[in-house]
Coordinates of C-alpha atoms in Angstrom, one line a residue:
X1 CA -3.1 -27.2 13.9
X2 CA -0.3 -27.8 16.3
X3 CA 2.1 -25.0 16.8
X4 CA 5.8 -26.2 16.7
X5 CA 7.8 -26.2 19.9
X6 CA 10.4 -23.5 20.6
X7 CA 13.5 -25.9 19.8
X8 CA 12.0 -26.9 16.6
X9 CA 11.5 -23.2 15.5
X10 CA 15.0 -22.3 16.6
X11 CA 16.4 -25.2 14.4
X12 CA 14.4 -23.9 11.6
X13 CA 16.0 -20.7 11.7
X14 CA 19.4 -22.1 12.2
X15 CA 21.6 -21.4 9.2
X16 CA 22.2 -24.8 7.3
X17 CA 25.1 -23.1 5.6
X18 CA 27.4 -21.7 8.1
X19 CA 29.5 -19.9 5.4
X20 CA 26.5 -18.0 4.1
X21 CA 26.9 -14.2 4.3
X22 CA 24.0 -11.9 3.7
X23 CA 24.6 -9.2 1.0
X24 CA 26.2 -6.0 2.3
X25 CA 24.4 -3.8 -0.3
X26 CA 21.2 -3.5 -2.3
X27 CA 23.5 -4.0 -5.5
X28 CA 24.8 -7.3 -4.2
X29 CA 21.2 -8.4 -3.2
X30 CA 19.8 -7.5 -6.6
X31 CA 22.7 -9.2 -8.6
X32 CA 22.4 -12.4 -6.5
X33 CA 18.6 -12.2 -6.8
X34 CA 18.9 -11.8 -10.6
X35 CA 21.3 -14.9 -11.1
X36 CA 18.9 -17.0 -9.0
X37 CA 15.6 -15.9 -10.3
X38 CA 16.1 -14.0 -13.4
X39 CA 14.2 -10.8 -14.3
X40 CA 10.8 -12.4 -13.5
X41 CA 11.9 -12.8 -9.9
X42 CA 11.7 -9.0 -9.6
X43 CA 8.0 -8.9 -10.7
X44 CA 6.7 -11.7 -8.5
X45 CA 3.2 -10.7 -7.3
X46 CA 2.6 -8.0 -9.9
X47 CA -0.5 -9.7 -11.2
X48 CA -2.3 -9.6 -7.8
X49 CA -0.8 -6.3 -7.0
X50 CA -2.2 -4.9 -10.3
X51 CA -5.6 -6.3 -9.6
X52 CA -5.8 -5.2 -6.0
X53 CA -4.9 -1.6 -6.5
X54 CA -7.9 -0.7 -8.9
X55 CA -10.6 -1.7 -6.2
X56 CA -8.5 -0.5 -3.3
X57 CA -8.0 3.0 -4.7
X58 CA -11.6 3.4 -6.0
X59 CA -13.0 2.3 -2.6
X60 CA -10.5 4.6 -0.8
X61 CA -11.6 7.7 -2.7
X62 CA -15.3 6.9 -2.9
X63 CA -15.5 6.4 0.9
X64 CA -13.3 9.4 1.6
X65 CA -15.6 11.5 -0.7
X66 CA -18.8 10.1 1.1
X67 CA -17.4 11.0 4.6
X68 CA -16.1 14.2 3.7
X69 CA -19.0 15.6 1.4
X70 CA -17.1 18.5 0.3
X71 CA -16.2 19.7 3.8
X72 CA -12.6 21.4 3.7
X73 CA -11.7 20.6 7.4
X74 CA -8.1 19.1 7.9
X75 CA -9.2 17.0 10.9
X76 CA -12.2 15.6 9.1
X77 CA -9.9 14.6 6.2
X78 CA -7.8 12.7 8.7
X79 CA -10.7 10.9 10.0
X80 CA -12.2 10.2 6.8
X81 CA -8.8 9.0 5.3
X82 CA -8.2 6.7 8.2
X83 CA -11.7 5.1 7.9
X84 CA -11.6 4.9 4.1
X85 CA -8.1 3.4 4.2
X86 CA -9.1 0.8 6.6
X87 CA -12.2 -0.3 5.1
X88 CA -10.6 -0.5 1.7
X89 CA -7.8 -2.6 3.1
X90 CA -10.0 -5.0 4.9
X91 CA -12.0 -5.5 1.5
X92 CA -9.0 -6.2 -0.7
X93 CA -7.0 -8.0 2.1
X94 CA -7.3 -11.6 0.5
X95 CA -5.8 -10.4 -2.7
X96 CA -3.0 -8.8 -0.7
X97 CA -2.3 -12.0 1.0
X98 CA -1.9 -13.9 -2.4
X99 CA 0.4 -11.1 -3.6
X100 CA 2.5 -11.3 -0.4
X101 CA 2.6 -15.2 -0.6
X102 CA 3.8 -15.1 -4.2
X103 CA 6.5 -12.5 -3.4
X104 CA 7.8 -14.4 -0.3
X105 CA 8.0 -17.6 -2.5
X106 CA 10.0 -15.8 -5.1
X107 CA 12.6 -14.6 -2.4
X108 CA 12.6 -17.4 0.1
X109 CA 11.4 -20.3 -1.9
X110 CA 8.3 -22.3 -1.2
X111 CA 7.6 -22.8 2.6
X112 CA 5.0 -25.6 2.0
X113 CA 2.8 -25.3 -1.1
X114 CA 4.4 -24.1 -4.4
X115 CA 2.2 -21.5 -6.1
X116 CA 2.0 -21.4 -9.9
X117 CA 0.2 -18.1 -10.2
X118 CA -2.5 -16.0 -8.5
X119 CA -5.4 -18.5 -9.0
X120 CA -3.3 -21.4 -8.0
X121 CA -2.3 -19.5 -4.7
X122 CA -6.0 -18.6 -4.0
X123 CA -7.0 -22.4 -4.4
X124 CA -4.2 -23.8 -2.3
X125 CA -4.7 -21.3 0.5
X126 CA -8.4 -21.9 0.7
X127 CA -8.1 -25.7 0.4
X128 CA -5.2 -26.3 2.8
X129 CA -5.6 -23.4 5.4
X130 CA -9.3 -22.1 5.1
X131 CA -10.9 -18.8 4.3
X132 CA -9.3 -17.4 7.7
X133 CA -5.8 -17.7 6.2
X134 CA -6.6 -15.0 3.9
X135 CA -6.9 -12.4 6.6
X136 CA -3.8 -13.4 8.7
X137 CA -1.9 -10.3 9.7
X138 CA -4.9 -8.1 9.0
X139 CA -4.7 -6.1 12.2
X140 CA -1.2 -4.6 11.9
X141 CA -1.9 -4.0 8.1
X142 CA -5.1 -2.1 8.6
X143 CA -3.6 0.0 11.4
X144 CA -0.6 1.0 9.2
X145 CA -2.8 1.6 6.2
X146 CA -5.4 3.6 8.3
X147 CA -2.7 5.8 9.8
X148 CA -1.0 6.4 6.5
X149 CA -4.1 7.2 4.6
X150 CA -5.4 9.4 7.2
X151 CA -2.0 11.3 7.2
X152 CA -2.0 11.4 3.3
X153 CA -5.5 12.8 3.1
X154 CA -5.1 15.3 5.9
X155 CA -1.8 16.6 4.2
X156 CA -3.5 16.8 0.9
X157 CA -6.3 18.7 2.3
X158 CA -4.1 21.1 4.4
X159 CA -1.9 21.7 1.4
X160 CA -4.9 22.3 -0.9
X161 CA -6.5 24.6 1.6
X162 CA -3.3 26.6 1.8
X163 CA -2.7 27.0 -2.0
X164 CA -6.3 27.8 -2.5
X165 CA -6.1 30.6 0.3
X166 CA -2.8 31.9 -1.5
X167 CA -4.7 31.8 -4.9
X168 CA -7.6 33.7 -3.5
X169 CA -5.6 36.4 -1.6
X170 CA -3.6 36.9 -4.9
X171 CA -6.9 37.4 -7.0
X172 CA -8.2 39.8 -4.3
X173 CA -4.8 41.7 -4.4
X174 CA -5.0 41.9 -8.2
X175 CA -8.5 43.2 -8.1
X176 CA -7.7 45.9 -5.7
X177 CA -4.9 47.1 -7.7
X178 CA -7.1 47.9 -10.9
X179 CA -9.8 50.4 -11.3
X180 CA -12.0 50.4 -14.4
X181 CA -13.4 53.5 -16.1
X182 CA -15.6 53.8 -18.9
X183 CA -12.8 53.6 -21.5
X184 CA -10.8 50.6 -20.1
X185 CA -8.6 49.5 -17.1
X186 CA -6.2 51.7 -15.2
X187 CA -3.5 50.7 -13.0
X188 CA -3.1 52.7 -9.7

């Protein structure tokens, strides 16, 4: 593939309509988008997103559980979360690429091939760009996901440890406040 020259890239970004003004609010964007694409435009890429999330989350939690083996350390949860999130993202990334292409087409229009659904998108990417195209942009995506998942799992584990500790302290306090006799429980 030949990379376009800088002047051709600059001209491709030049605004063909000098009177175009970007929307000033989310409401303006949503209204204009609805008029152009209809309600289905807001749901572009939902099929691949729904198919992607099941294996992604399943792998994420399975790998995390395997790496932590019931250990309650927050630092271990951060490492395990980072590793599980990264591996899960790598394994489902081709579906993520398809989802993003369909979403980009809905917003910006076709930038080459027009995709008529998830399967069509998979086939066209593979035929016209090869297998490696499914992994374009992998590194920044894995870095973001790894960091976010590591933080999520460590915050989860830290919060759970805190709440379990508070619960245990409350139970100990309640047990110390009661004495039992042969006829029942007496309060101090």
